[in-house]
Coordinates of C-alpha atoms in Angstrom, one line a residue:
M289 CA 80.6 102.8 114.0
L290 CA 78.3 104.0 110.9
L291 CA 77.7 107.5 112.1
A292 CA 82.0 107.9 112.4
A293 CA 82.1 106.9 108.8
L294 CA 79.1 109.4 108.1
C295 CA 81.0 112.3 109.8
V296 CA 84.1 111.7 108.2
G297 CA 82.6 111.4 105.0
A298 CA 81.1 114.8 105.4
L299 CA 84.7 116.3 106.4
G300 CA 86.4 114.9 103.3
A301 CA 83.3 116.3 101.2
A302 CA 84.0 119.3 102.7
L303 CA 87.8 119.4 102.4
E304 CA 87.3 118.6 98.5
M305 CA 85.1 121.2 98.0
T306 CA 87.2 124.0 99.7
V307 CA 90.7 123.1 99.1
L308 CA 91.3 120.1 96.4
R309 CA 88.5 121.3 93.9
R310 CA 90.5 124.4 93.4
I311 CA 94.0 122.7 92.7
Y312 CA 92.9 120.2 89.9
H313 CA 94.6 121.5 87.1
A314 CA 97.7 121.7 89.0
P315 CA 100.2 118.8 88.8
E316 CA 99.3 115.7 90.7
L317 CA 102.3 116.2 93.0
F318 CA 101.1 119.4 94.0
Q319 CA 98.0 117.7 95.0
L320 CA 99.5 115.3 96.8
L321 CA 101.4 118.4 98.4
A322 CA 98.1 119.7 99.5
T323 CA 96.8 116.2 101.0
F324 CA 100.0 116.1 103.2
A325 CA 99.1 119.7 104.6
L326 CA 96.1 118.4 105.4
V327 CA 97.2 115.5 107.0
L328 CA 99.5 117.7 109.7
I329 CA 96.0 120.1 110.0
V330 CA 93.7 117.2 111.1
Q331 CA 96.3 116.0 113.3
D332 CA 97.0 118.6 115.4
V333 CA 93.0 119.5 115.3
A334 CA 93.0 116.1 116.9
L335 CA 95.0 116.8 119.5
L336 CA 93.6 120.0 120.3
L337 CA 90.2 118.0 120.2
W338 CA 91.1 114.8 122.5
G339 CA 94.5 115.4 124.2
A340 CA 97.7 113.5 123.2
D341 CA 96.6 110.5 125.3
D342 CA 96.0 106.8 123.4
K343 CA 91.8 106.2 123.1
F344 CA 90.8 102.3 123.8
G345 CA 87.4 101.7 122.3
P346 CA 85.4 99.0 123.8
R347 CA 84.0 95.8 121.7
A348 CA 79.8 95.4 121.0
P349 CA 78.7 93.2 123.2
L350 CA 77.4 90.4 120.8
L351 CA 81.3 90.2 119.3
R352 CA 82.9 89.6 122.7
G353 CA 84.6 86.7 123.6
A354 CA 85.3 83.7 121.1
V355 CA 83.5 80.5 119.1
E356 CA 85.1 77.3 118.3
I357 CA 85.8 76.2 114.9
L358 CA 87.3 72.7 114.5
G359 CA 88.7 72.5 118.2
L360 CA 90.1 76.3 117.7
R361 CA 89.1 79.2 119.4
F362 CA 88.2 82.1 117.4
P363 CA 87.7 85.8 118.5
R364 CA 84.4 86.7 117.3
Y365 CA 85.1 90.3 116.6
E366 CA 88.1 88.8 114.0
L367 CA 85.3 86.8 112.4
F368 CA 83.1 89.7 112.2
L369 CA 86.2 92.1 109.8
I370 CA 86.8 89.0 107.7
A371 CA 82.8 89.2 106.8
V372 CA 82.9 92.6 106.4
G373 CA 85.5 92.6 103.8
P374 CA 83.7 90.7 101.3
V375 CA 80.9 92.5 102.0
V376 CA 82.4 96.1 101.4
L377 CA 83.6 94.8 98.2
G378 CA 80.6 93.5 97.3
L379 CA 78.6 96.5 97.4
L380 CA 81.2 98.6 96.0
W381 CA 81.3 96.4 92.8
L382 CA 77.4 96.9 92.4
L383 CA 77.8 100.6 92.6
F384 CA 80.6 100.9 89.8
H385 CA 78.9 98.2 87.8
R386 CA 75.1 98.4 88.3
T387 CA 74.4 102.1 89.0
R388 CA 74.4 105.1 86.9
F389 CA 76.5 106.7 89.2
G390 CA 79.6 104.1 88.8
I391 CA 78.7 104.1 84.9
L392 CA 79.7 108.3 85.0
L393 CA 82.3 107.9 87.4
R394 CA 84.2 105.0 85.3
A395 CA 83.5 107.0 82.1
A396 CA 85.1 110.2 83.5
T397 CA 87.9 108.5 84.6
Q398 CA 88.5 107.7 81.1
D399 CA 87.7 110.6 79.1
R400 CA 86.6 113.9 81.3
E401 CA 85.7 116.3 78.3
M402 CA 83.4 113.8 76.8
V403 CA 81.5 113.4 79.9
S404 CA 81.6 117.2 80.8
A405 CA 80.0 117.5 77.0
L406 CA 77.5 115.5 77.7
G407 CA 76.1 117.9 80.1
V408 CA 77.5 115.6 83.6
D409 CA 78.2 118.1 86.8
Q410 CA 81.9 116.5 87.3
R411 CA 81.9 118.7 90.2
L412 CA 79.4 117.4 92.1
L413 CA 80.2 113.7 90.4
F414 CA 83.8 113.6 92.1
T415 CA 82.7 115.2 95.4
A416 CA 80.4 112.2 95.7
V417 CA 83.6 110.0 95.1
F418 CA 85.5 111.9 97.8
F419 CA 82.8 111.7 100.3
L420 CA 82.6 107.7 99.7
G421 CA 86.5 107.4 99.8
A422 CA 86.7 109.0 103.1
A423 CA 83.6 107.3 104.8
L424 CA 85.2 104.0 103.9
A425 CA 88.1 105.4 105.3
G426 CA 86.4 106.5 108.4
L427 CA 84.6 103.1 108.6
G428 CA 88.1 101.2 108.7
G429 CA 89.1 103.6 111.3
A430 CA 85.9 102.8 113.4
L431 CA 86.4 99.3 112.9
Q432 CA 89.9 99.4 114.2
L433 CA 89.2 100.9 117.8
P434 CA 88.3 98.1 119.7
R435 CA 91.4 95.8 118.1
E436 CA 94.1 98.8 119.0
A437 CA 94.5 101.7 120.5
V438 CA 94.3 105.3 118.6
T439 CA 97.1 107.2 118.6
L440 CA 97.9 110.6 116.4
H441 CA 100.7 108.9 114.8
M442 CA 98.4 105.9 112.7
D443 CA 97.8 108.4 110.1
M444 CA 100.8 108.0 108.4
A445 CA 101.3 104.3 109.3
I446 CA 97.8 103.3 107.4
I447 CA 98.2 105.5 104.2
V448 CA 101.6 104.1 103.2
E449 CA 100.2 100.4 104.0
A450 CA 97.2 101.7 101.8
F451 CA 99.3 102.9 99.4
V452 CA 101.0 99.6 98.8
V453 CA 97.9 97.9 98.7
V454 CA 96.7 99.9 95.7
V455 CA 99.6 99.7 93.9
I456 CA 100.3 96.1 94.2
G457 CA 96.5 95.3 93.3
G458 CA 96.8 97.8 90.1
L459 CA 95.7 101.1 89.8
G460 CA 91.9 100.9 89.4
S461 CA 91.2 97.2 89.9
L462 CA 88.7 96.7 92.8
P463 CA 89.5 93.2 92.8
G464 CA 93.2 93.8 92.5
A465 CA 93.1 95.8 95.8
F466 CA 91.0 93.1 97.4
L467 CA 93.2 90.7 96.3
A468 CA 96.8 92.4 97.5
A469 CA 95.3 93.3 100.8
L470 CA 94.4 89.4 101.5
L471 CA 97.8 88.3 100.2
I472 CA 99.7 90.7 102.1
G473 CA 97.6 90.0 105.5
E474 CA 98.0 86.2 105.0
L475 CA 101.9 86.7 104.6
H476 CA 102.1 89.1 107.0
A477 CA 100.5 86.7 109.7
F478 CA 102.6 83.8 108.2
G479 CA 106.1 85.8 108.8
I480 CA 104.9 86.4 112.4
L481 CA 105.2 82.8 112.8
V482 CA 107.8 81.3 110.7
F483 CA 110.3 84.5 110.7
P484 CA 109.4 87.4 112.9
R485 CA 111.9 89.6 111.8
I486 CA 111.1 90.0 108.5
T487 CA 107.3 91.7 109.6
L488 CA 109.1 95.0 109.3
V489 CA 109.1 95.0 105.6
L490 CA 107.3 92.0 104.4
V491 CA 105.2 94.4 102.8
F492 CA 107.5 96.2 100.7
L493 CA 109.3 93.1 100.2
V494 CA 105.9 91.7 98.0
M495 CA 105.8 95.3 96.4
A496 CA 109.1 95.4 94.8
V497 CA 108.4 92.0 93.9
V498 CA 105.2 92.2 92.3
L499 CA 106.4 95.7 90.4
V500 CA 109.6 94.3 88.9
L501 CA 108.0 91.2 87.7
R502 CA 104.4 92.9 86.9
P503 CA 105.0 96.4 86.8
H504 CA 101.4 97.4 86.6
G505 CA 100.0 95.4 89.7
L506 CA 98.5 92.0 89.9
L507 CA 95.4 92.6 88.1
G508 CA 95.9 96.2 86.7
A509 CA 95.8 97.1 83.3
P510 CA 98.6 98.8 81.1
P511 CA 98.4 102.1 80.2
G512 CA 98.4 103.1 76.7
A513 CA 101.6 105.1 75.9
P514 CA 101.5 108.8 76.8
P515 CA 100.9 111.3 74.0
A516 CA 104.0 113.4 72.8
S517 CA 103.6 116.8 74.7
E518 CA 102.6 119.2 72.2
Q519 CA 104.2 122.0 74.1
A520 CA 107.2 120.9 76.3
P521 CA 107.8 122.4 79.9
P522 CA 110.3 125.1 79.4
L523 CA 113.6 124.9 80.6
P524 CA 114.9 125.1 83.9
R525 CA 115.5 129.5 84.1
P526 CA 117.5 131.0 86.7
L527 CA 116.1 133.9 88.8
P528 CA 115.6 137.3 87.5
R529 CA 119.2 139.4 87.2
G530 CA 118.0 141.7 90.4
L531 CA 117.1 138.8 92.1
R532 CA 120.2 136.9 91.5
L533 CA 122.5 139.8 92.5
A534 CA 120.4 140.4 95.8
T535 CA 120.9 136.5 96.6
L536 CA 124.3 136.6 95.9
G537 CA 124.9 139.8 98.2
A538 CA 122.8 138.0 101.0
L539 CA 125.0 135.1 100.5
A540 CA 128.3 136.8 100.9
A541 CA 126.6 138.7 104.0
L542 CA 126.0 135.6 105.6
L543 CA 129.7 134.0 105.1
L544 CA 131.5 136.6 106.6
A545 CA 128.8 137.3 109.6
A546 CA 128.9 134.0 110.3
P547 CA 132.0 134.2 112.8
F548 CA 129.9 136.8 115.0
L549 CA 126.8 134.3 115.1
G550 CA 126.0 131.8 117.9
D551 CA 126.9 128.2 118.1
Y552 CA 122.8 127.7 117.7
P553 CA 122.7 129.5 114.5
L554 CA 125.6 127.9 113.1
I555 CA 124.2 124.4 113.5
L556 CA 120.8 125.5 111.8
L557 CA 122.8 127.3 109.0
A558 CA 124.8 123.9 108.6
D559 CA 121.7 122.1 108.1
F560 CA 120.1 124.2 105.9
A561 CA 123.0 123.7 103.5
I562 CA 122.3 119.8 104.0
F563 CA 118.9 120.2 103.4
I564 CA 119.5 121.9 99.9
L565 CA 121.8 119.7 98.4
F566 CA 119.5 116.8 99.8
A567 CA 116.4 118.4 98.1
A568 CA 118.8 119.6 94.8
S569 CA 119.4 115.9 94.4
L570 CA 116.0 115.0 94.3
H571 CA 114.5 118.0 92.4
L572 CA 117.4 116.7 89.4
I573 CA 115.1 113.5 88.8
M574 CA 112.1 114.8 89.7
G575 CA 112.2 118.0 87.3
P576 CA 114.5 117.1 84.2
G577 CA 114.2 113.8 84.9
G578 CA 110.0 113.4 85.3
M579 CA 110.4 110.4 88.0
A580 CA 108.7 110.8 91.3
S581 CA 110.7 109.7 93.8
F582 CA 109.1 108.6 97.5
G583 CA 112.5 107.0 98.8
H584 CA 115.3 109.1 98.1
A585 CA 116.0 108.8 102.1
A586 CA 117.5 105.8 101.0
Y587 CA 120.8 107.9 99.7
F588 CA 120.5 109.9 102.1
G589 CA 121.0 107.3 105.1
A590 CA 123.5 105.1 102.3
G591 CA 126.1 108.1 102.6
A592 CA 125.6 108.5 106.1
Y593 CA 126.0 104.9 107.1
A594 CA 129.0 104.5 104.8
A595 CA 130.7 107.4 106.3
G596 CA 130.1 106.2 109.7
L597 CA 130.9 102.6 109.2
L598 CA 134.0 103.8 107.6
L599 CA 134.7 105.7 111.0
R600 CA 134.1 102.8 113.6
H601 CA 135.0 99.7 111.7
L602 CA 138.2 101.1 110.0
A603 CA 139.3 104.2 111.8
A604 CA 139.0 106.1 108.7
P605 CA 138.9 109.9 108.8
M606 CA 136.3 112.3 108.2
E607 CA 137.8 113.4 104.6
M608 CA 137.4 109.7 103.7
G609 CA 134.0 109.3 104.8
L610 CA 133.2 112.5 102.9
L611 CA 135.1 111.1 100.0
L612 CA 133.6 107.8 99.4
A613 CA 129.9 108.2 100.9
P614 CA 129.2 109.7 97.6
F615 CA 130.5 106.4 95.8
A616 CA 128.7 104.4 98.0
A617 CA 125.3 106.2 97.9
G618 CA 125.7 106.3 93.8
L619 CA 126.3 102.5 94.0
V620 CA 123.2 102.0 95.6
G621 CA 121.2 104.1 93.4
L622 CA 122.8 102.6 90.1
L623 CA 121.1 99.0 91.5
F624 CA 118.0 100.2 92.9
G625 CA 117.7 102.4 89.9
W626 CA 118.1 99.9 87.3
F627 CA 114.7 98.4 88.6
C628 CA 112.9 102.1 89.4
V629 CA 113.4 103.6 85.8
R630 CA 111.9 100.7 84.4
L631 CA 108.2 102.1 85.5
S632 CA 106.6 105.3 85.4
G633 CA 104.2 107.3 87.3
V634 CA 103.0 106.1 90.8
Y635 CA 104.5 102.8 90.2
A636 CA 108.0 104.2 89.7
A637 CA 107.5 106.0 92.7
M638 CA 106.2 103.3 95.0
L639 CA 108.8 100.9 94.2
T640 CA 111.4 103.7 95.4
L641 CA 109.8 103.7 98.8
A642 CA 110.2 99.5 98.4
F643 CA 113.7 99.7 97.9
A644 CA 114.2 102.7 100.7
Q645 CA 111.8 100.3 103.5
I646 CA 114.2 97.5 102.4
A647 CA 117.3 99.8 103.1
W648 CA 116.0 101.3 106.2
S649 CA 114.8 97.3 107.7
V650 CA 118.7 96.3 106.7
A651 CA 119.8 99.3 108.9
F652 CA 117.5 98.6 111.6
Q653 CA 117.7 94.7 112.3
W654 CA 121.6 94.4 111.2
V655 CA 122.5 95.1 114.8
E656 CA 126.4 93.9 114.7
V657 CA 127.3 96.1 112.1
T658 CA 124.8 99.2 112.2
G659 CA 123.8 99.3 115.5
G660 CA 120.1 98.7 115.4
D661 CA 117.9 101.2 117.2
N662 CA 120.5 102.0 118.7
G663 CA 122.3 103.4 115.8
L664 CA 126.3 104.6 115.7
L665 CA 127.5 106.8 118.0
G666 CA 130.5 109.2 118.1
I667 CA 130.7 110.2 114.0
W668 CA 132.1 113.1 114.8
P669 CA 134.3 115.2 112.4
S670 CA 138.0 115.4 112.4
N671 CA 139.7 118.1 114.9
W672 CA 140.2 120.8 112.3
A673 CA 136.3 121.1 111.7
R674 CA 134.8 120.4 115.2
G675 CA 134.3 123.6 115.9
K676 CA 130.7 125.2 114.8
L677 CA 132.3 128.0 112.4
A678 CA 134.6 125.3 110.8
F679 CA 131.5 122.6 110.1
F680 CA 129.5 125.4 108.7
Y681 CA 131.9 126.4 106.1
L682 CA 132.5 123.1 105.1
S683 CA 129.0 122.3 104.6
A684 CA 128.8 125.4 102.7
A685 CA 131.7 124.5 100.7
L686 CA 130.3 121.1 99.8
C687 CA 127.0 121.4 99.2
G688 CA 127.5 124.6 97.2
L689 CA 130.1 123.1 95.1
G690 CA 127.4 119.7 94.7
V691 CA 124.2 122.3 94.3
W692 CA 126.4 123.7 91.1
L693 CA 127.4 120.5 90.1
L694 CA 123.9 119.5 89.7
R695 CA 123.1 122.6 87.8
R696 CA 125.7 121.7 85.2
A697 CA 124.2 118.7 84.7
I698 CA 120.7 120.0 84.2
H699 CA 122.3 122.7 81.1
A700 CA 124.8 120.2 79.7
P701 CA 123.9 118.0 77.1
F702 CA 123.0 114.9 79.5
G703 CA 120.7 117.7 81.2
L704 CA 118.8 118.3 77.8
A705 CA 118.8 114.2 76.7
L706 CA 117.2 113.9 80.0
R707 CA 114.2 116.5 79.5
A708 CA 113.8 114.8 76.0
Q709 CA 113.1 111.6 77.3
R710 CA 110.8 112.9 79.8
D711 CA 108.6 115.2 77.5
S712 CA 108.6 112.6 74.6
A713 CA 110.4 108.9 75.1
L714 CA 109.2 107.9 71.2
R715 CA 110.9 111.0 69.5
A716 CA 113.7 110.8 72.0
E717 CA 114.2 106.9 70.9
A718 CA 113.8 107.9 67.6
I719 CA 116.8 110.2 67.2
G720 CA 118.9 107.9 69.2
I721 CA 118.9 108.6 72.7
D722 CA 118.9 105.7 75.4
A723 CA 116.0 106.6 77.6
F724 CA 116.8 104.0 79.9
R725 CA 120.3 104.7 80.3
I726 CA 120.2 108.8 80.7
R727 CA 116.9 108.0 83.7
W728 CA 119.2 105.2 85.2
L729 CA 123.0 107.3 85.2
A730 CA 120.9 110.6 86.5
F731 CA 119.2 108.2 89.2
A732 CA 122.5 107.5 90.3
Y733 CA 123.9 110.6 90.2
A734 CA 121.4 112.4 92.2
A735 CA 121.9 109.3 94.1
A736 CA 125.4 110.4 94.8
F737 CA 125.0 113.7 96.0
A738 CA 122.3 112.5 98.4
G739 CA 124.9 110.3 99.9
L740 CA 127.3 113.4 100.3
A741 CA 124.6 115.6 102.1
G742 CA 123.8 112.3 104.4
A743 CA 127.2 112.3 105.5
L744 CA 127.6 115.6 106.1
F745 CA 124.4 115.2 108.5
A746 CA 126.2 112.3 110.3
F747 CA 129.4 114.4 111.0
G748 CA 127.0 117.2 111.7
K749 CA 125.2 115.5 114.6
G750 CA 128.0 113.0 115.8
S751 CA 125.7 110.1 115.1
V752 CA 123.6 107.6 112.2
F753 CA 120.3 106.2 113.2
P754 CA 117.7 104.2 110.8
T755 CA 115.7 107.3 111.1
Y756 CA 117.9 108.6 108.2
L757 CA 116.9 106.1 106.1
A758 CA 112.6 106.6 106.9
I759 CA 109.7 107.4 105.2
P760 CA 109.9 111.4 106.9
R761 CA 112.8 111.9 105.4
S762 CA 111.8 111.2 102.1
V763 CA 108.6 113.0 102.7
D764 CA 110.7 116.0 103.6
A765 CA 112.9 116.1 100.5
L766 CA 110.0 115.8 98.5
L767 CA 108.0 118.5 100.4
M768 CA 111.2 121.0 99.2
V769 CA 111.4 120.6 95.9
L770 CA 107.3 121.0 95.7
L771 CA 107.5 123.9 98.0
G772 CA 110.0 125.4 95.9
G773 CA 108.8 124.8 92.5
V774 CA 109.9 121.6 90.3
Q775 CA 110.6 123.7 86.8
T776 CA 113.2 126.2 88.4
V777 CA 116.9 125.3 89.4
S778 CA 116.3 127.5 92.6
G779 CA 113.5 125.7 93.7
P780 CA 115.0 123.1 95.6
I781 CA 116.9 125.9 97.3
L782 CA 114.5 128.2 98.5
G783 CA 111.9 125.2 99.2
A784 CA 114.6 123.7 101.6
I785 CA 115.3 126.4 103.7
A786 CA 111.2 127.6 103.4
Y787 CA 110.6 124.4 105.0
A788 CA 113.2 123.3 107.3
G789 CA 113.2 127.2 108.6
L790 CA 109.4 126.9 108.9
Q791 CA 109.4 123.9 110.6
E792 CA 112.3 124.9 113.4
Q793 CA 110.9 128.4 114.4
L794 CA 107.7 126.8 114.5
A795 CA 108.4 123.9 116.9
R796 CA 110.0 126.5 119.0
V797 CA 107.2 128.6 119.2
T798 CA 103.9 126.2 119.5
E799 CA 102.9 122.4 120.4
L800 CA 100.6 122.8 117.9
W801 CA 103.5 123.4 114.8
R802 CA 102.0 120.9 112.2
L803 CA 99.1 122.7 112.2
L804 CA 100.6 126.3 111.4
L805 CA 103.1 124.4 108.8
G806 CA 100.2 122.7 107.1
L807 CA 98.1 125.8 106.8
V808 CA 101.2 127.6 105.5
I809 CA 101.9 124.4 102.9
L810 CA 98.2 124.7 102.0
A811 CA 98.3 128.8 101.4
L812 CA 101.6 128.1 99.5
V813 CA 99.9 125.5 97.2
L814 CA 96.6 127.5 96.6
F815 CA 98.2 130.7 95.8
F816 CA 101.5 129.7 94.3
P817 CA 101.1 127.3 92.0
R818 CA 104.7 127.3 90.5
G819 CA 106.6 127.3 93.7
L820 CA 108.4 130.1 95.1
A821 CA 110.7 130.0 93.1
G822 CA 108.5 130.3 90.3
A823 CA 106.2 133.0 92.3
L824 CA 109.9 135.1 92.5
A825 CA 110.4 134.7 89.0
Q826 CA 107.0 136.2 87.9
W827 CA 107.6 138.9 90.3
G828 CA 110.8 139.6 88.9
E829 CA 109.3 139.7 85.7
K830 CA 106.7 141.8 86.0
R831 CA 108.9 144.2 87.5
A832 CA 111.2 144.2 84.6

């Protein structure tokens, strides 16, 4: 176990020095994108080294069996794990508060410039921190091995739970993280005994309640007011005229050539149009709004389920479903957004994730209405749109209209007010802008268009499943926006095409498509920090 922790710590330090150190100047979301690319790479490397089969590990000889306490039998290994937690907490507390390393680390967290002026090598300091964090993660994985099998997909499950624990405890609070982990563990065990169905979403319910009542976690301290930007980010600009003409020409050629394409290319093109609208809706709140969302799939799924339920239970035609789905998703956005837009930063992003998981749990467990894991089947378009060509033209028209309306909102006075509260909330309030109302309306507006994309996706696939609301769908939208570029209107369009196209083509070529996709995303983050659209705009300006 100790050797595994040291090896993982060394791997983490190597990745920090070779990859992450190069992007510390980039926005935090781009750093998140790079770490997600590393997750994809490591997952396929593990597949290459150890295969796809689950791995089981034996328990240490002295920790096998059980002991009797007060007439009840407890597994020795579980008692060992209970003891490990407080020991690790105590050692970390001593490291952070009783050593020179801990003092320097806390000082660098509060004021990097001053620590650098005092002659401290920050690069070495943060590499050491990354080594420590990776080593603790490796130790946790090694300790988990005797309890359950190791799978290739356990990484995403545990990182979400780790995020939840840190946010509930409060960023920067080590005792808060320990308290949150203990609280969630006890509630989870209680839920299994009393109400098993709630265990799927209990963690996220707890996080939602904590963040609504105490926005900065149980033991986290509220940060000071952010300083007003000396220089606001530039207004979203279109691509240079030459690139715009080339793009419009390519789009016109594609629409004219569509009748001569086969069914499979038309299915892919319809999916691309839907993903473009989905990414553009998220871009509205991420770019001009300055609000990150880790749960945007909730509104995509809300639109899909609204259209599917109308068809299955009320025999409503596709046209009515496409008309009402954005309103249903917008209402869900109004409800969730009323809580989410009151927070900022990672707390707001994690609250969106909590609400999305609650919505997923409802769709998964309300079998009588949603069909549960079996989903809703037979959600087909009207007769006139059942052909692949007709549905492609329908998707292209509706998604093009949606993207145009989102673009109009960004450049309208509403969009200017949205950017004003993003750049300086205090100044915006001083000139009479209601920052909360603007963010709330933008949240619901974006949710409505995500719902339209979800409804189109449901009719395109002929079914609706709870996975439409799941975390991977939200991650897809986030990656599309970041790859294309947050500060450009055309960013989500290029990002959606690039991400969906790469994923589809690489999955057809090799089983190790995650490895190749991760390498491509990593290269884009390192060499195009402004995203694909930003890089194209910069290239066009140089040519001009």
